[in-house]
Amino acid sequence: MPSMNETKPPQIIAIANQKGGVGKTTTALNLAAGLSEMGNRVLLVDIDPQGNSSTGLGVRPENRKLTSYDLIVDGVALTDVVTATTNKTIWIIPANADMASVDLDIIANEKRSFLLRDALRQPSIKTFKLDYILIDCPPSLSLLTVNALVACDSVLVPLQCEFFALEGLSQLMLTLRDVRRSANPTLRIEGIVLTMHDSRNKLSAQVEADARATMGALVLKTVIPRNVRISEAPSHGLSVLSYDTLSRGALAYRALSCEIAARYASPRTEKV
Ligand SMILES: Nc1ncnc2c1ncn2[C@@H]1O[C@H](COP(=O)(O)OP(=O)(O)OP(=O)(O)O)[C@@H](O)[C@H]1O
Ligand SMILES: [Mg+2]
């Protein structure tokens, strides 16, 4: 399938949840792979000081010469920070520990919430003919995450199927409302994706039922199972789709990619 379009701007999806370890990076990497498999050109923007997406795409720390820090804080040109990966239709703007100080470094800048948005709007972005830009956020509601929420069209929220999963979601929803009011009125929720679902565990079923009861249609149909192949894949620098192409994890992330890509034929308009 050819790239969806050459003139429309790419869909920008931030992957955010201030809770740590819920599957943000895993979803960013495998959604990028799934969308790419469908013929899309995808840029993954890593803004987490942990740099896990960068590692997962095989960009070693010593090769992260220019990072999203340089893009956001120092205004380095987009074309200088976008890095090719072994997948011809996936690019990354890597991150490293420099990112940890970014909130302090931009706090005095009056455009502090708009830096990533403006950086991604550079006309040179067109040269990559991107269909999607995915932003892998850090586990916080910091200024850095706000930059992602201001820069994006929609936010995808991974929710781990465990006790306390729904706690913190209301705080995230309040942040989304603030960002809508102040800086990005058209910000949508792409959906909530349940992750690490264990069908043998009653708790997973309970979390799923609670989430669907309280969040309704915002919860995506696709549920990502807990699957060891998903956790093994990044250490090989691969997505689970390439690492074990018929594993349950690969099938789930393919289904998620299809579910999300289908939206863009009929975009959703949910508001909180
Ligand atoms: N579906 C899954 N099955 C099994 N393991 C998973 C699954 N999803 C994620 N993991 C594992 O759980 C851990 C946390 O996942 P991940 O790094 O994607 O979360 P995160 O939200 O990005 O974390 P952080 O908040 O620290 O950035 C990782 O070790 C990952 O391999
Ligand atoms: Mg992460």
mmCIF file of C-alpha atoms and ligand atoms in Angstrom:
data_model
loop_
_atom_site.group_PDB
_atom_site.id
_atom_site.type_symbol
_atom_site.label_atom_id
_atom_site.label_comp_id
_atom_site.label_asym_id
_atom_site.label_seq_id
_atom_site.Cartn_x
_atom_site.Cartn_y
_atom_site.Cartn_z
ATOM 1 C CA MET A 1 0.000 0.000 0.000
ATOM 2 C CA PRO A 2 1.447 3.401 -0.849
ATOM 3 C CA SER A 3 1.930 6.095 1.740
ATOM 4 C CA MET A 4 -1.519 7.544 2.526
ATOM 5 C CA ASN A 5 -0.796 11.064 1.415
ATOM 6 C CA GLU A 6 1.932 13.389 0.360
ATOM 7 C CA THR A 7 0.324 16.726 1.082
ATOM 8 C CA LYS A 8 -1.818 16.305 4.206
ATOM 9 C CA PRO A 9 0.124 16.970 7.391
ATOM 10 C CA PRO A 10 0.902 13.872 9.468
ATOM 11 C CA GLN A 11 -1.361 12.813 12.323
ATOM 12 C CA ILE A 12 0.460 13.521 15.553
ATOM 13 C CA ILE A 13 -0.372 11.137 18.403
ATOM 14 C CA ALA A 14 1.110 11.556 21.879
ATOM 15 C CA ILE A 15 1.336 8.387 23.952
ATOM 16 C CA ALA A 16 0.927 9.529 27.523
ATOM 17 C CA ASN A 17 0.142 8.381 31.036
ATOM 18 C CA GLN A 18 1.929 9.857 34.035
ATOM 19 C CA LYS A 19 1.984 6.414 35.637
ATOM 20 C CA GLY A 20 5.286 4.640 35.058
ATOM 21 C CA GLY A 21 5.684 1.270 33.376
ATOM 22 C CA VAL A 22 2.199 1.020 31.868
ATOM 23 C CA GLY A 23 3.346 0.263 28.308
ATOM 24 C CA LYS A 24 3.811 3.712 26.729
ATOM 25 C CA THR A 25 7.140 2.943 25.088
ATOM 26 C CA THR A 26 6.140 -0.593 24.147
ATOM 27 C CA THR A 27 3.019 0.807 22.493
ATOM 28 C CA ALA A 28 4.962 3.587 20.735
ATOM 29 C CA LEU A 29 7.475 1.124 19.271
ATOM 30 C CA ASN A 30 4.973 -1.505 18.199
ATOM 31 C CA LEU A 31 2.378 0.940 16.917
ATOM 32 C CA ALA A 32 5.126 2.541 14.822
ATOM 33 C CA ALA A 33 5.984 -0.911 13.488
ATOM 34 C CA GLY A 34 2.336 -1.803 12.838
ATOM 35 C CA LEU A 35 1.580 1.454 11.032
ATOM 36 C CA SER A 36 4.768 1.064 9.010
ATOM 37 C CA GLU A 37 3.789 -2.500 8.056
ATOM 38 C CA MET A 38 0.538 -1.043 6.682
ATOM 39 C CA GLY A 39 2.534 1.216 4.350
ATOM 40 C CA ASN A 40 2.750 4.348 6.491
ATOM 41 C CA ARG A 41 5.794 6.526 7.100
ATOM 42 C CA VAL A 42 6.233 7.104 10.817
ATOM 43 C CA LEU A 43 8.387 9.378 12.965
ATOM 44 C CA LEU A 44 8.735 8.441 16.624
ATOM 45 C CA VAL A 45 9.700 11.357 18.863
ATOM 46 C CA ASP A 46 11.290 10.181 22.100
ATOM 47 C CA ILE A 47 10.973 12.860 24.786
ATOM 48 C CA ASP A 48 11.643 10.619 27.778
ATOM 49 C CA PRO A 49 15.054 11.079 29.477
ATOM 50 C CA GLN A 50 15.130 7.275 29.831
ATOM 51 C CA GLY A 51 15.461 7.103 26.034
ATOM 52 C CA ASN A 52 13.771 3.702 25.901
ATOM 53 C CA SER A 53 12.175 4.239 22.483
ATOM 54 C CA SER A 54 15.554 5.238 21.094
ATOM 55 C CA THR A 55 17.122 2.047 22.459
ATOM 56 C CA GLY A 56 14.172 -0.017 21.240
ATOM 57 C CA LEU A 57 14.741 1.271 17.703
ATOM 58 C CA GLY A 58 18.399 0.338 17.926
ATOM 59 C CA VAL A 59 19.872 3.862 18.366
ATOM 60 C CA ARG A 60 22.676 3.312 20.857
ATOM 61 C CA PRO A 61 23.366 6.085 23.396
ATOM 62 C CA GLU A 62 26.724 6.933 21.787
ATOM 63 C CA ASN A 63 24.933 7.524 18.467
ATOM 64 C CA ARG A 64 22.472 10.028 19.916
ATOM 65 C CA LYS A 65 24.511 13.063 18.904
ATOM 66 C CA LEU A 66 21.520 15.324 18.407
ATOM 67 C CA THR A 67 18.366 14.647 20.363
ATOM 68 C CA SER A 68 14.904 15.977 21.061
ATOM 69 C CA TYR A 69 16.574 18.169 23.716
ATOM 70 C CA ASP A 70 18.501 19.988 20.980
ATOM 71 C CA LEU A 71 15.286 20.329 18.975
ATOM 72 C CA ILE A 72 13.175 21.653 21.860
ATOM 73 C CA VAL A 73 15.655 23.703 23.880
ATOM 74 C CA ASP A 74 18.272 24.832 21.371
ATOM 75 C CA GLY A 75 16.121 25.078 18.258
ATOM 76 C CA VAL A 76 18.317 22.737 16.222
ATOM 77 C CA ALA A 77 16.772 22.084 12.789
ATOM 78 C CA LEU A 78 14.383 19.173 12.518
ATOM 79 C CA THR A 79 16.289 17.652 9.617
ATOM 80 C CA ASP A 80 19.399 17.474 11.826
ATOM 81 C CA VAL A 81 17.728 15.572 14.673
ATOM 82 C CA VAL A 82 15.611 13.098 12.690
ATOM 83 C CA THR A 83 17.539 9.836 12.635
ATOM 84 C CA ALA A 84 17.016 6.891 10.270
ATOM 85 C CA THR A 85 16.472 3.406 11.692
ATOM 86 C CA THR A 86 16.891 -0.067 10.239
ATOM 87 C CA ASN A 87 13.240 0.145 9.171
ATOM 88 C CA LYS A 88 13.151 2.321 6.033
ATOM 89 C CA THR A 89 9.790 3.886 6.922
ATOM 90 C CA ILE A 90 10.421 4.595 10.594
ATOM 91 C CA TRP A 91 12.519 7.525 11.819
ATOM 92 C CA ILE A 92 13.283 8.601 15.353
ATOM 93 C CA ILE A 93 14.210 11.776 17.152
ATOM 94 C CA PRO A 94 16.173 10.184 19.983
ATOM 95 C CA ALA A 95 16.381 11.243 23.617
ATOM 96 C CA ASN A 96 18.940 10.867 26.350
ATOM 97 C CA ALA A 97 19.435 11.899 29.955
ATOM 98 C CA ASP A 98 19.909 15.571 28.913
ATOM 99 C CA MET A 99 16.115 15.628 28.724
ATOM 100 C CA ALA A 100 15.899 15.359 32.512
ATOM 101 C CA SER A 101 16.614 19.080 32.947
ATOM 102 C CA VAL A 102 14.400 20.329 30.162
ATOM 103 C CA ASP A 103 11.587 21.678 32.355
ATOM 104 C CA LEU A 104 14.052 23.934 34.179
ATOM 105 C CA ASP A 105 15.788 24.919 30.964
ATOM 106 C CA ILE A 106 12.608 26.177 29.292
ATOM 107 C CA ILE A 107 10.600 27.499 32.240
ATOM 108 C CA ALA A 108 11.595 31.116 31.607
ATOM 109 C CA ASN A 109 10.749 30.914 27.902
ATOM 110 C CA GLU A 110 7.383 32.539 27.251
ATOM 111 C CA LYS A 111 6.700 29.965 24.504
ATOM 112 C CA ARG A 112 7.658 27.107 26.832
ATOM 113 C CA SER A 113 4.532 25.005 26.150
ATOM 114 C CA PHE A 114 4.738 25.479 22.376
ATOM 115 C CA LEU A 115 8.371 24.578 21.693
ATOM 116 C CA LEU A 116 7.770 21.022 20.480
ATOM 117 C CA ARG A 117 4.687 22.046 18.480
ATOM 118 C CA ASP A 118 6.631 24.764 16.672
ATOM 119 C CA ALA A 119 9.616 22.471 16.135
ATOM 120 C CA LEU A 120 7.416 19.838 14.469
ATOM 121 C CA ARG A 121 5.787 22.486 12.255
ATOM 122 C CA GLN A 122 9.029 23.357 10.505
ATOM 123 C CA PRO A 123 8.370 23.216 6.737
ATOM 124 C CA SER A 124 11.238 20.726 6.337
ATOM 125 C CA ILE A 125 9.013 18.064 7.982
ATOM 126 C CA LYS A 126 7.401 17.672 4.543
ATOM 127 C CA THR A 127 10.568 16.155 3.107
ATOM 128 C CA PHE A 128 9.927 12.982 5.142
ATOM 129 C CA LYS A 129 6.375 12.591 3.718
ATOM 130 C CA LEU A 130 5.178 11.331 7.080
ATOM 131 C CA ASP A 131 1.774 9.834 7.752
ATOM 132 C CA TYR A 132 2.146 9.648 11.539
ATOM 133 C CA ILE A 133 4.229 11.204 14.260
ATOM 134 C CA LEU A 134 4.129 9.331 17.585
ATOM 135 C CA ILE A 135 5.445 11.028 20.725
ATOM 136 C CA ASP A 136 6.621 8.738 23.546
ATOM 137 C CA CYS A 137 6.104 10.745 26.745
ATOM 138 C CA PRO A 138 7.874 10.437 30.097
ATOM 139 C CA PRO A 139 5.936 9.164 33.137
ATOM 140 C CA SER A 140 4.934 12.583 34.465
ATOM 141 C CA LEU A 141 2.638 15.508 33.758
ATOM 142 C CA SER A 142 5.656 17.778 33.434
ATOM 143 C CA LEU A 143 6.125 20.697 31.079
ATOM 144 C CA LEU A 144 7.666 18.193 28.678
ATOM 145 C CA THR A 145 4.457 16.157 28.584
ATOM 146 C CA VAL A 146 2.462 19.391 28.208
ATOM 147 C CA ASN A 147 4.634 20.181 25.172
ATOM 148 C CA ALA A 148 3.592 16.835 23.678
ATOM 149 C CA LEU A 149 -0.093 17.478 24.432
ATOM 150 C CA VAL A 150 0.125 20.903 22.800
ATOM 151 C CA ALA A 151 1.969 19.520 19.768
ATOM 152 C CA CYS A 152 -0.349 16.593 19.078
ATOM 153 C CA ASP A 153 -3.705 16.064 17.403
ATOM 154 C CA SER A 154 -4.684 13.288 19.792
ATOM 155 C CA VAL A 155 -3.490 11.389 22.828
ATOM 156 C CA LEU A 156 -3.357 7.624 23.209
ATOM 157 C CA VAL A 157 -3.398 6.473 26.835
ATOM 158 C CA PRO A 158 -2.044 3.020 27.683
ATOM 159 C CA LEU A 159 -3.712 1.645 30.814
ATOM 160 C CA GLN A 160 -2.106 -1.302 32.535
ATOM 161 C CA CYS A 161 -4.566 -3.965 33.667
ATOM 162 C CA GLU A 162 -3.668 -3.892 37.352
ATOM 163 C CA PHE A 163 -5.043 -2.579 40.610
ATOM 164 C CA PHE A 164 -4.967 1.259 40.801
ATOM 165 C CA ALA A 165 -4.952 1.414 36.986
ATOM 166 C CA LEU A 166 -7.756 3.945 36.848
ATOM 167 C CA GLU A 167 -6.237 6.100 39.565
ATOM 168 C CA GLY A 168 -4.433 9.004 38.010
ATOM 169 C CA LEU A 169 -6.608 8.894 34.918
ATOM 170 C CA SER A 170 -8.799 11.717 36.239
ATOM 171 C CA GLN A 171 -5.695 13.863 36.748
ATOM 172 C CA LEU A 172 -4.631 13.170 33.177
ATOM 173 C CA MET A 173 -8.131 14.104 31.959
ATOM 174 C CA LEU A 174 -7.935 17.411 33.888
ATOM 175 C CA THR A 175 -4.588 18.147 32.288
ATOM 176 C CA LEU A 176 -6.078 17.444 28.849
ATOM 177 C CA ARG A 177 -8.912 19.853 29.625
ATOM 178 C CA ASP A 178 -6.450 22.559 30.692
ATOM 179 C CA VAL A 179 -4.386 22.079 27.548
ATOM 180 C CA ARG A 180 -7.556 22.277 25.431
ATOM 181 C CA ARG A 181 -8.566 25.515 27.115
ATOM 182 C CA SER A 182 -5.174 27.159 26.977
ATOM 183 C CA ALA A 183 -3.275 25.946 23.961
ATOM 184 C CA ASN A 184 -4.745 23.151 21.848
ATOM 185 C CA PRO A 185 -8.546 23.422 21.547
ATOM 186 C CA THR A 186 -8.847 20.562 19.058
ATOM 187 C CA LEU A 187 -6.895 18.020 21.145
ATOM 188 C CA ARG A 188 -8.710 14.655 20.994
ATOM 189 C CA ILE A 189 -8.411 11.454 22.948
ATOM 190 C CA GLU A 190 -7.384 8.799 20.452
ATOM 191 C CA GLY A 191 -8.360 6.208 22.991
ATOM 192 C CA ILE A 192 -7.383 4.254 26.049
ATOM 193 C CA VAL A 193 -5.582 1.029 25.247
ATOM 194 C CA LEU A 194 -5.588 -1.716 27.860
ATOM 195 C CA THR A 195 -2.144 -3.257 28.183
ATOM 196 C CA MET A 196 -0.608 -6.315 29.866
ATOM 197 C CA HIS A 197 -4.002 -7.990 30.031
ATOM 198 C CA ASP A 198 -3.789 -11.487 31.493
ATOM 199 C CA SER A 199 -6.830 -13.549 30.577
ATOM 200 C CA ARG A 200 -6.116 -16.024 33.422
ATOM 201 C CA ASN A 201 -6.190 -13.245 35.972
ATOM 202 C CA LYS A 202 -9.545 -12.081 37.347
ATOM 203 C CA LEU A 203 -8.082 -8.665 38.102
ATOM 204 C CA SER A 204 -7.435 -7.991 34.407
ATOM 205 C CA ALA A 205 -11.073 -8.765 33.590
ATOM 206 C CA GLN A 206 -12.183 -6.505 36.434
ATOM 207 C CA VAL A 207 -9.994 -3.593 35.306
ATOM 208 C CA GLU A 208 -11.279 -4.016 31.760
ATOM 209 C CA ALA A 209 -14.909 -4.061 32.929
ATOM 210 C CA ASP A 210 -14.359 -0.968 35.134
ATOM 211 C CA ALA A 211 -12.584 0.909 32.363
ATOM 212 C CA ARG A 212 -15.291 0.136 29.801
ATOM 213 C CA ALA A 213 -18.029 1.040 32.294
ATOM 214 C CA THR A 214 -16.493 4.403 33.241
ATOM 215 C CA MET A 215 -14.755 5.437 30.022
ATOM 216 C CA GLY A 216 -17.146 3.867 27.502
ATOM 217 C CA ALA A 217 -16.219 4.145 23.841
ATOM 218 C CA LEU A 218 -12.920 5.817 24.690
ATOM 219 C CA VAL A 219 -11.560 2.354 25.535
ATOM 220 C CA LEU A 220 -10.271 0.822 22.328
ATOM 221 C CA LYS A 221 -11.544 -2.576 21.201
ATOM 222 C CA THR A 222 -8.037 -3.970 20.909
ATOM 223 C CA VAL A 223 -6.592 -5.237 24.184
ATOM 224 C CA ILE A 224 -2.862 -5.908 24.437
ATOM 225 C CA PRO A 225 -2.180 -9.205 26.237
ATOM 226 C CA ARG A 226 0.659 -9.761 28.669
ATOM 227 C CA ASN A 227 3.053 -11.625 26.390
ATOM 228 C CA VAL A 228 6.699 -12.403 27.037
ATOM 229 C CA ARG A 229 7.611 -11.928 23.354
ATOM 230 C CA ILE A 230 6.582 -8.257 23.707
ATOM 231 C CA SER A 231 9.047 -7.743 26.558
ATOM 232 C CA GLU A 232 11.850 -9.684 24.835
ATOM 233 C CA ALA A 233 11.670 -7.867 21.482
ATOM 234 C CA PRO A 234 13.355 -4.518 22.394
ATOM 235 C CA SER A 235 16.537 -6.182 23.648
ATOM 236 C CA HIS A 236 16.966 -7.443 20.069
ATOM 237 C CA GLY A 237 16.330 -3.930 18.701
ATOM 238 C CA LEU A 238 13.128 -5.261 17.121
ATOM 239 C CA SER A 239 9.414 -4.671 17.388
ATOM 240 C CA VAL A 240 7.414 -7.693 18.475
ATOM 241 C CA LEU A 241 5.985 -7.692 14.940
ATOM 242 C CA SER A 242 9.419 -8.569 13.521
ATOM 243 C CA TYR A 243 10.736 -10.519 16.512
ATOM 244 C CA ASP A 244 7.911 -13.081 16.604
ATOM 245 C CA THR A 245 5.541 -12.151 13.844
ATOM 246 C CA LEU A 246 2.700 -14.501 14.772
ATOM 247 C CA SER A 247 2.927 -14.139 18.559
ATOM 248 C CA ARG A 248 -0.160 -12.964 20.423
ATOM 249 C CA GLY A 249 1.621 -9.696 21.118
ATOM 250 C CA ALA A 250 2.365 -9.101 17.433
ATOM 251 C CA LEU A 251 -1.225 -9.877 16.431
ATOM 252 C CA ALA A 252 -2.537 -7.490 19.099
ATOM 253 C CA TYR A 253 -0.299 -4.601 18.057
ATOM 254 C CA ARG A 254 -1.236 -5.199 14.402
ATOM 255 C CA ALA A 255 -4.899 -5.031 15.395
ATOM 256 C CA LEU A 256 -4.260 -1.829 17.370
ATOM 257 C CA SER A 257 -2.534 -0.268 14.360
ATOM 258 C CA CYS A 258 -5.502 -1.155 12.128
ATOM 259 C CA GLU A 259 -8.001 0.136 14.683
ATOM 260 C CA ILE A 260 -6.207 3.474 14.945
ATOM 261 C CA ALA A 261 -5.463 3.869 11.229
ATOM 262 C CA ALA A 262 -9.136 3.206 10.433
ATOM 263 C CA ARG A 263 -10.025 6.272 12.510
ATOM 264 C CA TYR A 264 -8.492 8.557 9.984
ATOM 265 C CA ALA A 265 -11.099 7.595 7.436
ATOM 266 C CA SER A 266 -13.699 8.865 9.946
ATOM 267 C CA PRO A 267 -12.000 10.906 12.678
ATOM 268 C CA ARG A 268 -13.536 10.797 16.131
ATOM 269 C CA THR A 269 -14.427 13.906 18.074
ATOM 270 C CA GLU A 270 -14.750 12.810 21.716
ATOM 271 C CA LYS A 271 -14.261 15.485 24.327
ATOM 272 C CA VAL A 272 -13.797 14.982 28.029
HETATM 273 N N1 LIG B 1 2.039 -6.502 26.821
HETATM 274 C C1 LIG B 1 3.154 -6.712 27.536
HETATM 275 N N2 LIG B 1 3.504 -7.965 27.912
HETATM 276 C C2 LIG B 1 4.614 -8.176 28.659
HETATM 277 N N3 LIG B 1 5.441 -7.209 29.063
HETATM 278 C C3 LIG B 1 5.153 -5.951 28.712
HETATM 279 C C4 LIG B 1 3.998 -5.627 27.924
HETATM 280 N N4 LIG B 1 3.960 -4.286 27.739
HETATM 281 C C5 LIG B 1 5.041 -3.792 28.375
HETATM 282 N N5 LIG B 1 5.757 -4.783 28.959
HETATM 283 C C6 LIG B 1 6.970 -4.634 29.758
HETATM 284 O O1 LIG B 1 6.653 -3.801 30.873
HETATM 285 C C7 LIG B 1 7.706 -2.901 31.145
HETATM 286 C C8 LIG B 1 7.190 -1.460 31.079
HETATM 287 O O2 LIG B 1 6.769 -1.189 29.743
HETATM 288 P P1 LIG B 1 7.125 0.192 29.032
HETATM 289 O O3 LIG B 1 8.574 0.498 29.169
HETATM 290 O O4 LIG B 1 6.563 0.133 27.674
HETATM 291 O O5 LIG B 1 6.272 1.168 29.927
HETATM 292 P P2 LIG B 1 6.351 2.772 29.973
HETATM 293 O O6 LIG B 1 4.971 3.238 30.311
HETATM 294 O O7 LIG B 1 6.960 3.297 28.737
HETATM 295 O O8 LIG B 1 7.334 3.000 31.191
HETATM 296 P P3 LIG B 1 7.925 4.439 31.659
HETATM 297 O O9 LIG B 1 6.799 5.096 32.350
HETATM 298 O O10 LIG B 1 9.060 4.080 32.575
HETATM 299 O O11 LIG B 1 8.368 5.152 30.429
HETATM 300 C C9 LIG B 1 8.786 -3.189 30.134
HETATM 301 O O12 LIG B 1 9.721 -4.059 30.730
HETATM 302 C C10 LIG B 1 8.056 -3.903 29.009
HETATM 303 O O13 LIG B 1 8.870 -4.798 28.301
HETATM 304 MG MG MG B 2 8.585 4.622 28.497
#
